[in-house]
Amino acid sequence: MIPKVFKEVIDLGDGREISIETGKLAKQAHGSVVVQSGKCMLLCTVVSNYKQSDVDFLPLTVDYREKFAAAGRYPGGFFKREARPSDGEVLTMRLVDRVLRPLFPKDYHAETQVMIQLMSHDDDVMPDAMAGLAASAAIQLSDFPFECPISEARVGRINGEFIINPTRTQLLESDIDMMIGASADSVMMVEGEMDEISEEEMADAIKFAHEAIKIQCAAQVKLAEAFGKKAVREYETERKDDDLAKKIHDMAYDKVYAVARAASAKHERSAAFDAIKETIKASFSEEEQEDFGGLISKYYYQAEKTAIRDLTLNEGLRLDGRKTDEIRPIWCEIDYLPSTHGSAIFTRGETQALATVTLGTSREANQIDMPSFEGEERFYLHYNFPPFCTGEARPIRGTSRREVGHGNLAQRALKGMVPEDCPYTVRVVSEVLESNGSSSMATVCSGTMALMDAGVQLKKPVSGIAMGLISDAESGKYAVLSDILGDEDHLGDMDFKVTGTADGITACQMDIKVKGLSYEILVNALKQARNGRLHILDKIVETIAVPNADVKAHAPKMVTRVIPNEFIGALIGPGGKVIQELQKTTKTTIVINEDPVTEEGIVEILGTGQEGINAVLAKIDSLMFKPEVGSVYEVKVIKLLDFGAVVEYADAPGNEVLLHVSELAWERTENVTDVVNMGDVFDVKYFGLDPRTRKEKVSRKAILPKPEGYVARPPRENNDRDRGGRDNRGRDNRGRDNRRDDRKPREDKKED
């Protein structure tokens, strides 16, 4: 029997709908929903253990997977099954995690899993835009302690009109691609890329998405009420001691405030804070320390956070002595690494990134193979964050989700500035060497300079800055912090990263921790970020103002040539013989692609030596050489035959034609070598296809004067009629059916 199904439908306002359904699938999970739009279906399940974990944080795992069967496809690879998540799946996990995590109680430490699966794919629906809705809807049907429903929506803008959850095709026309996560009351997360838009335009896009999210949150509430809202589970809360908290606050506040006001460096400041903490702990007896457990450390950190925030709100000062809108000292250098195609160092305060650029052919493009999207990236950026950059020693266990997310942000910041006609596949790698505040924005800056150093003709340089916010709801005070430190990232109410050119924003990432942040504060923060970006951009331009006119001497040069489809096979040769030999002799890399529209061949020639590239171009010109009827061409003898000479055109080496012995001279020629020899160079006239032989005909004698008294030989007469006709010579009597009837049958072979 099919169980009772509960369903809510969300109208997107343009004929499209999103439905949320529960009651049919995965009923043993603590909450499960199927979210559908068009033919796209996501299944989300949530489970949380009833026993608290022995940790002081929420062990939340958000997992998003796309099943290849959803698109009617097989996974790639030998084992033909889904394995580790792709970068695209990891990015969706991060988008959902960043909105969900702050809404769980701080003292809720139960192992919690949110699993989202793409079960059916629709080319016109991007599933990541519905993942946050699915996760929140499933949680609303559970008994988890969770503050309020949330949702996420993608917003685009086409011809000045905003659109919710655009298709991938529509995004190609859009100048905005942003994901917004919010509750009905507050925006909590923003991430996306833009085509140099203003701060006000970005705020308008967020407002538009928030209105759609409010409707999605209301639908979740209705579904939970219809299904039967569960009572929130009871769990073992953390121990509290208000008297102890006040005592530690009184002991620590002034001392922390004094250290914070002293404007010291990171390690010196950390050592001073640790000393205060140890002094406070030492004031308690061993029995008290054992009795209070981790409360002493917990309440100390609360006092430390309060003191630092108060310093900024009261005096406008920060941990390193800067004012709220002040940027740390910056120094830059390009061409640092001698063997790379491009390199740059960007150092801002105690954050440093070294970027390298590698140029290649389309063969080096980053292949994307997901059920929801197949394609390739001709520009991509990888970000590495080794433990030594923060002075730590810890094991390296592959690329982390954070590295994937930060690299994607920097890639989105820069990719719009790479010209569409850039012939190269471009890979940027950022190695973070020091980190104390926004290494991803340092990556954007170093990446910009490395690209210009490599000779990639960026439309405009891009800079990035990390911003913070400290606010006090009671007093109404707030402070926007430019170029935040790592410590300020943790204690602030909002941290956001903004990248852009001098003309507008190209990418952003925001995490807003305070409820009800006004759009006025948001716009003010974005404008302050713009001032910081422009300051950093000036430092970049001082180092390298415009891209280098050409790639480095040791970097490969790229030339692209379009050839008609019929010449592709000739360039490749039988079994690839021609192209392989050409690459070997010219020391180049040759890649041939076919234009899907025109079906023309697009030949990419990559080589460090211009001579080799020119040789390949000459070969292509040779293959494509088409002589005109009646024109005279210079040729060279490359082979002698009994009935003529094989010559090649001087303008097209390798393009050969037979010069028949009868076309060598007006006089009768007994031996070819009587007239020409190997290596001889002379002119011939081109007559096109000979109607008799159907082969190309050239003549040397046609451009020579006729000898005096020359008499042309009479044409050979057709004597076939006199000889009974060659075409029917005895053929009428050759059929097997006309065999002589009196022919004796073959006698059987006698046996011995």
PDB file of C-alpha atoms in Angstrom, residues 367-594:
ATOM      1  CA  GLN A 367      37.266  18.202 -18.255  1.00  0.00           C
ATOM      2  CA  ILE A 368      34.043  18.391 -16.240  1.00  0.00           C
ATOM      3  CA  ASP A 369      32.003  15.196 -16.233  1.00  0.00           C
ATOM      4  CA  MET A 370      28.978  15.456 -13.970  1.00  0.00           C
ATOM      5  CA  PRO A 371      25.452  14.121 -14.514  1.00  0.00           C
ATOM      6  CA  SER A 372      24.163  17.710 -14.464  1.00  0.00           C
ATOM      7  CA  PHE A 373      26.894  19.188 -16.667  1.00  0.00           C
ATOM      8  CA  GLU A 374      29.435  18.042 -19.217  1.00  0.00           C
ATOM      9  CA  GLY A 375      32.015  20.453 -20.560  1.00  0.00           C
ATOM     10  CA  GLU A 376      35.483  21.816 -20.169  1.00  0.00           C
ATOM     11  CA  GLU A 377      37.259  24.796 -18.677  1.00  0.00           C
ATOM     12  CA  ARG A 378      39.934  26.555 -20.714  1.00  0.00           C
ATOM     13  CA  PHE A 379      40.754  28.714 -17.675  1.00  0.00           C
ATOM     14  CA  TYR A 380      40.982  27.219 -14.210  1.00  0.00           C
ATOM     15  CA  LEU A 381      42.646  27.973 -10.881  1.00  0.00           C
ATOM     16  CA  HIS A 382      43.876  25.652  -8.138  1.00  0.00           C
ATOM     17  CA  TYR A 383      44.492  26.819  -4.577  1.00  0.00           C
ATOM     18  CA  ASN A 384      46.775  25.067  -2.080  1.00  0.00           C
ATOM     19  CA  PHE A 385      46.830  25.793   1.654  1.00  0.00           C
ATOM     20  CA  PRO A 386      49.693  23.834   3.274  1.00  0.00           C
ATOM     21  CA  PRO A 387      49.863  23.683   7.099  1.00  0.00           C
ATOM     22  CA  PHE A 388      53.168  25.559   7.352  1.00  0.00           C
ATOM     23  CA  CYS A 389      51.459  28.769   6.164  1.00  0.00           C
ATOM     24  CA  THR A 390      49.911  29.108   9.627  1.00  0.00           C
ATOM     25  CA  GLY A 391      52.892  27.691  11.511  1.00  0.00           C
ATOM     26  CA  GLU A 392      51.272  24.308  12.062  1.00  0.00           C
ATOM     27  CA  ALA A 393      52.293  20.692  11.517  1.00  0.00           C
ATOM     28  CA  ARG A 394      49.440  18.412  10.526  1.00  0.00           C
ATOM     29  CA  PRO A 395      48.925  15.577   8.059  1.00  0.00           C
ATOM     30  CA  ILE A 396      47.943  16.388   4.470  1.00  0.00           C
ATOM     31  CA  ARG A 397      45.026  14.225   3.371  1.00  0.00           C
ATOM     32  CA  GLY A 398      44.318  15.346  -0.165  1.00  0.00           C
ATOM     33  CA  THR A 399      42.562  18.480  -1.340  1.00  0.00           C
ATOM     34  CA  SER A 400      40.224  19.828   1.332  1.00  0.00           C
ATOM     35  CA  ARG A 401      36.748  21.230   0.736  1.00  0.00           C
ATOM     36  CA  ARG A 402      38.053  24.605   1.849  1.00  0.00           C
ATOM     37  CA  GLU A 403      40.781  24.545  -0.800  1.00  0.00           C
ATOM     38  CA  VAL A 404      38.218  23.670  -3.475  1.00  0.00           C
ATOM     39  CA  GLY A 405      35.918  26.485  -2.333  1.00  0.00           C
ATOM     40  CA  HIS A 406      38.593  29.178  -2.068  1.00  0.00           C
ATOM     41  CA  GLY A 407      40.082  28.216  -5.426  1.00  0.00           C
ATOM     42  CA  ASN A 408      36.656  28.383  -7.060  1.00  0.00           C
ATOM     43  CA  LEU A 409      36.066  31.877  -5.660  1.00  0.00           C
ATOM     44  CA  ALA A 410      39.377  33.148  -7.053  1.00  0.00           C
ATOM     45  CA  GLN A 411      38.694  31.463 -10.391  1.00  0.00           C
ATOM     46  CA  ARG A 412      35.288  33.143 -10.675  1.00  0.00           C
ATOM     47  CA  ALA A 413      36.896  36.487  -9.817  1.00  0.00           C
ATOM     48  CA  LEU A 414      39.392  36.287 -12.679  1.00  0.00           C
ATOM     49  CA  LYS A 415      37.796  34.243 -15.464  1.00  0.00           C
ATOM     50  CA  GLY A 416      35.606  37.051 -16.796  1.00  0.00           C
ATOM     51  CA  MET A 417      38.712  39.120 -17.483  1.00  0.00           C
ATOM     52  CA  VAL A 418      40.380  36.459 -19.649  1.00  0.00           C
ATOM     53  CA  PRO A 419      39.515  37.409 -23.250  1.00  0.00           C
ATOM     54  CA  GLU A 420      37.347  34.995 -25.197  1.00  0.00           C
ATOM     55  CA  ASP A 421      39.876  34.873 -28.030  1.00  0.00           C
ATOM     56  CA  CYS A 422      42.718  33.767 -25.735  1.00  0.00           C
ATOM     57  CA  PRO A 423      44.176  30.818 -27.686  1.00  0.00           C
ATOM     58  CA  TYR A 424      45.632  29.069 -24.647  1.00  0.00           C
ATOM     59  CA  THR A 425      44.317  26.799 -21.980  1.00  0.00           C
ATOM     60  CA  VAL A 426      45.421  28.662 -18.854  1.00  0.00           C
ATOM     61  CA  ARG A 427      46.058  27.070 -15.462  1.00  0.00           C
ATOM     62  CA  VAL A 428      46.770  29.238 -12.416  1.00  0.00           C
ATOM     63  CA  VAL A 429      48.087  27.621  -9.227  1.00  0.00           C
ATOM     64  CA  SER A 430      48.217  29.569  -5.964  1.00  0.00           C
ATOM     65  CA  GLU A 431      50.541  28.403  -3.199  1.00  0.00           C
ATOM     66  CA  VAL A 432      49.649  30.092   0.083  1.00  0.00           C
ATOM     67  CA  LEU A 433      52.939  30.600   1.920  1.00  0.00           C
ATOM     68  CA  GLU A 434      51.678  32.699   4.840  1.00  0.00           C
ATOM     69  CA  SER A 435      48.152  33.183   6.119  1.00  0.00           C
ATOM     70  CA  ASN A 436      46.659  35.640   8.557  1.00  0.00           C
ATOM     71  CA  GLY A 437      43.527  36.843   6.862  1.00  0.00           C
ATOM     72  CA  SER A 438      42.098  36.075   3.432  1.00  0.00           C
ATOM     73  CA  SER A 439      44.554  34.043   1.460  1.00  0.00           C
ATOM     74  CA  SER A 440      41.870  33.624  -1.215  1.00  0.00           C
ATOM     75  CA  MET A 441      41.928  37.358  -1.912  1.00  0.00           C
ATOM     76  CA  ALA A 442      45.738  37.283  -1.977  1.00  0.00           C
ATOM     77  CA  THR A 443      45.322  34.520  -4.566  1.00  0.00           C
ATOM     78  CA  VAL A 444      43.190  36.799  -6.738  1.00  0.00           C
ATOM     79  CA  CYS A 445      45.829  39.538  -6.580  1.00  0.00           C
ATOM     80  CA  SER A 446      48.814  37.270  -7.223  1.00  0.00           C
ATOM     81  CA  GLY A 447      46.865  35.472  -9.940  1.00  0.00           C
ATOM     82  CA  THR A 448      46.145  38.754 -11.718  1.00  0.00           C
ATOM     83  CA  MET A 449      49.825  39.707 -11.767  1.00  0.00           C
ATOM     84  CA  ALA A 450      50.989  36.225 -12.784  1.00  0.00           C
ATOM     85  CA  LEU A 451      48.564  36.216 -15.727  1.00  0.00           C
ATOM     86  CA  MET A 452      49.809  39.602 -16.911  1.00  0.00           C
ATOM     87  CA  ASP A 453      53.407  38.471 -16.400  1.00  0.00           C
ATOM     88  CA  ALA A 454      52.677  35.420 -18.576  1.00  0.00           C
ATOM     89  CA  GLY A 455      51.442  37.615 -21.411  1.00  0.00           C
ATOM     90  CA  VAL A 456      47.757  36.691 -21.049  1.00  0.00           C
ATOM     91  CA  GLN A 457      45.971  39.802 -22.295  1.00  0.00           C
ATOM     92  CA  LEU A 458      43.627  40.390 -19.347  1.00  0.00           C
ATOM     93  CA  LYS A 459      40.895  42.913 -20.117  1.00  0.00           C
ATOM     94  CA  LYS A 460      41.492  44.603 -16.752  1.00  0.00           C
ATOM     95  CA  PRO A 461      43.416  43.757 -13.569  1.00  0.00           C
ATOM     96  CA  VAL A 462      41.392  42.371 -10.661  1.00  0.00           C
ATOM     97  CA  SER A 463      41.964  42.825  -6.925  1.00  0.00           C
ATOM     98  CA  GLY A 464      40.182  41.375  -3.905  1.00  0.00           C
ATOM     99  CA  ILE A 465      39.678  42.228  -0.260  1.00  0.00           C
ATOM    100  CA  ALA A 466      38.255  40.477   2.808  1.00  0.00           C
ATOM    101  CA  MET A 467      35.953  42.543   5.010  1.00  0.00           C
ATOM    102  CA  GLY A 468      34.452  42.091   8.448  1.00  0.00           C
ATOM    103  CA  LEU A 469      31.685  43.571  10.566  1.00  0.00           C
ATOM    104  CA  ILE A 470      31.342  44.111  14.302  1.00  0.00           C
ATOM    105  CA  SER A 471      27.974  45.355  15.510  1.00  0.00           C
ATOM    106  CA  ASP A 472      26.074  45.908  18.739  1.00  0.00           C
ATOM    107  CA  ALA A 473      22.298  45.665  18.438  1.00  0.00           C
ATOM    108  CA  GLU A 474      21.637  47.405  21.753  1.00  0.00           C
ATOM    109  CA  SER A 475      23.707  50.520  21.113  1.00  0.00           C
ATOM    110  CA  GLY A 476      23.286  50.513  17.353  1.00  0.00           C
ATOM    111  CA  LYS A 477      27.038  50.851  16.895  1.00  0.00           C
ATOM    112  CA  TYR A 478      28.784  48.974  14.113  1.00  0.00           C
ATOM    113  CA  ALA A 479      32.214  48.950  12.530  1.00  0.00           C
ATOM    114  CA  VAL A 480      33.113  47.669   9.072  1.00  0.00           C
ATOM    115  CA  LEU A 481      36.654  46.280   8.989  1.00  0.00           C
ATOM    116  CA  SER A 482      38.767  46.368   5.850  1.00  0.00           C
ATOM    117  CA  ASP A 483      41.341  43.644   5.220  1.00  0.00           C
ATOM    118  CA  ILE A 484      40.505  41.511   8.255  1.00  0.00           C
ATOM    119  CA  LEU A 485      42.923  39.383  10.243  1.00  0.00           C
ATOM    120  CA  GLY A 486      42.347  35.731  10.955  1.00  0.00           C
ATOM    121  CA  ASP A 487      41.287  36.524  14.541  1.00  0.00           C
ATOM    122  CA  GLU A 488      38.819  39.154  13.317  1.00  0.00           C
ATOM    123  CA  ASP A 489      37.290  36.593  10.990  1.00  0.00           C
ATOM    124  CA  HIS A 490      36.212  34.489  13.985  1.00  0.00           C
ATOM    125  CA  LEU A 491      34.942  37.230  16.287  1.00  0.00           C
ATOM    126  CA  GLY A 492      33.004  39.316  13.751  1.00  0.00           C
ATOM    127  CA  ASP A 493      29.315  39.291  12.796  1.00  0.00           C
ATOM    128  CA  MET A 494      29.951  39.120   9.083  1.00  0.00           C
ATOM    129  CA  ASP A 495      32.882  38.264   6.902  1.00  0.00           C
ATOM    130  CA  PHE A 496      32.753  38.800   3.207  1.00  0.00           C
ATOM    131  CA  LYS A 497      35.167  38.766   0.319  1.00  0.00           C
ATOM    132  CA  VAL A 498      34.723  41.022  -2.697  1.00  0.00           C
ATOM    133  CA  THR A 499      36.734  41.058  -5.919  1.00  0.00           C
ATOM    134  CA  GLY A 500      36.546  43.379  -8.864  1.00  0.00           C
ATOM    135  CA  THR A 501      38.108  45.749 -11.335  1.00  0.00           C
ATOM    136  CA  ALA A 502      38.151  49.520 -11.138  1.00  0.00           C
ATOM    137  CA  ASP A 503      34.720  49.434 -12.821  1.00  0.00           C
ATOM    138  CA  GLY A 504      32.785  46.919 -10.730  1.00  0.00           C
ATOM    139  CA  ILE A 505      32.427  43.667  -8.791  1.00  0.00           C
ATOM    140  CA  THR A 506      33.392  40.365 -10.421  1.00  0.00           C
ATOM    141  CA  ALA A 507      32.833  37.918  -7.513  1.00  0.00           C
ATOM    142  CA  CYS A 508      31.830  37.798  -3.870  1.00  0.00           C
ATOM    143  CA  GLN A 509      31.409  35.448  -0.918  1.00  0.00           C
ATOM    144  CA  MET A 510      29.569  36.430   2.260  1.00  0.00           C
ATOM    145  CA  ASP A 511      28.721  34.738   5.520  1.00  0.00           C
ATOM    146  CA  ILE A 512      26.435  36.857   7.701  1.00  0.00           C
ATOM    147  CA  LYS A 513      26.211  35.778  11.338  1.00  0.00           C
ATOM    148  CA  VAL A 514      23.963  38.510  12.726  1.00  0.00           C
ATOM    149  CA  LYS A 515      20.187  38.502  12.263  1.00  0.00           C
ATOM    150  CA  GLY A 516      18.392  41.243  10.429  1.00  0.00           C
ATOM    151  CA  LEU A 517      21.415  42.946   8.905  1.00  0.00           C
ATOM    152  CA  SER A 518      20.073  46.049   7.205  1.00  0.00           C
ATOM    153  CA  TYR A 519      20.702  46.624   3.533  1.00  0.00           C
ATOM    154  CA  GLU A 520      22.007  50.079   4.446  1.00  0.00           C
ATOM    155  CA  ILE A 521      24.850  48.533   6.458  1.00  0.00           C
ATOM    156  CA  LEU A 522      25.432  45.985   3.678  1.00  0.00           C
ATOM    157  CA  VAL A 523      25.775  48.660   0.993  1.00  0.00           C
ATOM    158  CA  ASN A 524      28.031  50.773   3.245  1.00  0.00           C
ATOM    159  CA  ALA A 525      30.228  47.734   3.835  1.00  0.00           C
ATOM    160  CA  LEU A 526      30.405  47.042   0.081  1.00  0.00           C
ATOM    161  CA  LYS A 527      31.361  50.668  -0.629  1.00  0.00           C
ATOM    162  CA  GLN A 528      34.124  50.536   1.983  1.00  0.00           C
ATOM    163  CA  ALA A 529      35.276  47.305   0.370  1.00  0.00           C
ATOM    164  CA  ARG A 530      35.437  49.128  -2.975  1.00  0.00           C
ATOM    165  CA  ASN A 531      37.793  51.725  -1.534  1.00  0.00           C
ATOM    166  CA  GLY A 532      39.998  48.941  -0.213  1.00  0.00           C
ATOM    167  CA  ARG A 533      39.938  47.097  -3.550  1.00  0.00           C
ATOM    168  CA  LEU A 534      41.005  50.201  -5.420  1.00  0.00           C
ATOM    169  CA  HIS A 535      43.869  50.794  -2.963  1.00  0.00           C
ATOM    170  CA  ILE A 536      45.111  47.242  -3.504  1.00  0.00           C
ATOM    171  CA  LEU A 537      44.589  47.582  -7.255  1.00  0.00           C
ATOM    172  CA  ASP A 538      46.902  50.610  -7.267  1.00  0.00           C
ATOM    173  CA  LYS A 539      49.640  48.480  -5.678  1.00  0.00           C
ATOM    174  CA  ILE A 540      49.155  45.825  -8.362  1.00  0.00           C
ATOM    175  CA  VAL A 541      49.322  48.382 -11.166  1.00  0.00           C
ATOM    176  CA  GLU A 542      52.491  49.855  -9.674  1.00  0.00           C
ATOM    177  CA  THR A 543      54.083  46.412 -10.064  1.00  0.00           C
ATOM    178  CA  ILE A 544      52.716  45.606 -13.532  1.00  0.00           C
ATOM    179  CA  ALA A 545      50.396  48.061 -15.245  1.00  0.00           C
ATOM    180  CA  VAL A 546      49.505  46.120 -18.401  1.00  0.00           C
ATOM    181  CA  PRO A 547      49.993  42.537 -19.565  1.00  0.00           C
ATOM    182  CA  ASN A 548      53.298  41.756 -21.238  1.00  0.00           C
ATOM    183  CA  ALA A 549      52.978  42.105 -24.994  1.00  0.00           C
ATOM    184  CA  ASP A 550      54.104  38.528 -25.610  1.00  0.00           C
ATOM    185  CA  VAL A 551      54.716  35.320 -23.713  1.00  0.00           C
ATOM    186  CA  LYS A 552      58.168  34.620 -22.299  1.00  0.00           C
ATOM    187  CA  ALA A 553      60.919  33.287 -24.511  1.00  0.00           C
ATOM    188  CA  HIS A 554      60.776  29.841 -22.896  1.00  0.00           C
ATOM    189  CA  ALA A 555      56.961  29.765 -22.828  1.00  0.00           C
ATOM    190  CA  PRO A 556      55.096  28.183 -25.723  1.00  0.00           C
ATOM    191  CA  LYS A 557      53.698  30.402 -28.445  1.00  0.00           C
ATOM    192  CA  MET A 558      50.248  29.548 -29.688  1.00  0.00           C
ATOM    193  CA  VAL A 559      48.994  30.013 -33.230  1.00  0.00           C
ATOM    194  CA  THR A 560      45.541  28.936 -34.344  1.00  0.00           C
ATOM    195  CA  ARG A 561      44.688  28.192 -37.962  1.00  0.00           C
ATOM    196  CA  VAL A 562      41.285  27.265 -39.391  1.00  0.00           C
ATOM    197  CA  ILE A 563      41.295  24.806 -42.294  1.00  0.00           C
ATOM    198  CA  PRO A 564      38.465  23.333 -44.384  1.00  0.00           C
ATOM    199  CA  ASN A 565      37.199  19.980 -43.213  1.00  0.00           C
ATOM    200  CA  GLU A 566      38.501  18.112 -46.261  1.00  0.00           C
ATOM    201  CA  PHE A 567      42.114  18.899 -45.342  1.00  0.00           C
ATOM    202  CA  ILE A 568      41.995  17.504 -41.785  1.00  0.00           C
ATOM    203  CA  GLY A 569      42.706  13.953 -42.924  1.00  0.00           C
ATOM    204  CA  ALA A 570      45.654  15.039 -45.060  1.00  0.00           C
ATOM    205  CA  LEU A 571      47.212  16.893 -42.122  1.00  0.00           C
ATOM    206  CA  ILE A 572      46.799  13.910 -39.816  1.00  0.00           C
ATOM    207  CA  GLY A 573      47.948  11.372 -42.383  1.00  0.00           C
ATOM    208  CA  PRO A 574      47.416   7.593 -42.384  1.00  0.00           C
ATOM    209  CA  GLY A 575      47.573   6.405 -38.797  1.00  0.00           C
ATOM    210  CA  GLY A 576      48.649   9.877 -37.716  1.00  0.00           C
ATOM    211  CA  LYS A 577      51.936   9.550 -39.582  1.00  0.00           C
ATOM    212  CA  VAL A 578      52.015  13.074 -41.031  1.00  0.00           C
ATOM    213  CA  ILE A 579      51.127  14.972 -37.862  1.00  0.00           C
ATOM    214  CA  GLN A 580      53.395  12.877 -35.658  1.00  0.00           C
ATOM    215  CA  GLU A 581      56.373  13.367 -37.950  1.00  0.00           C
ATOM    216  CA  LEU A 582      55.584  17.075 -38.195  1.00  0.00           C
ATOM    217  CA  GLN A 583      55.501  17.455 -34.402  1.00  0.00           C
ATOM    218  CA  LYS A 584      58.780  15.582 -34.100  1.00  0.00           C
ATOM    219  CA  THR A 585      60.658  17.592 -36.715  1.00  0.00           C
ATOM    220  CA  THR A 586      59.299  21.005 -35.694  1.00  0.00           C
ATOM    221  CA  LYS A 587      59.307  20.373 -31.910  1.00  0.00           C
ATOM    222  CA  THR A 588      55.750  21.609 -31.607  1.00  0.00           C
ATOM    223  CA  THR A 589      52.467  20.307 -30.252  1.00  0.00           C
ATOM    224  CA  ILE A 590      49.640  20.206 -32.779  1.00  0.00           C
ATOM    225  CA  VAL A 591      46.028  19.723 -31.716  1.00  0.00           C
ATOM    226  CA  ILE A 592      43.174  19.505 -34.213  1.00  0.00           C
ATOM    227  CA  ASN A 593      39.571  20.089 -33.162  1.00  0.00           C
ATOM    228  CA  GLU A 594      36.468  20.250 -35.285  1.00  0.00           C
TER     229      GLU A 594
END
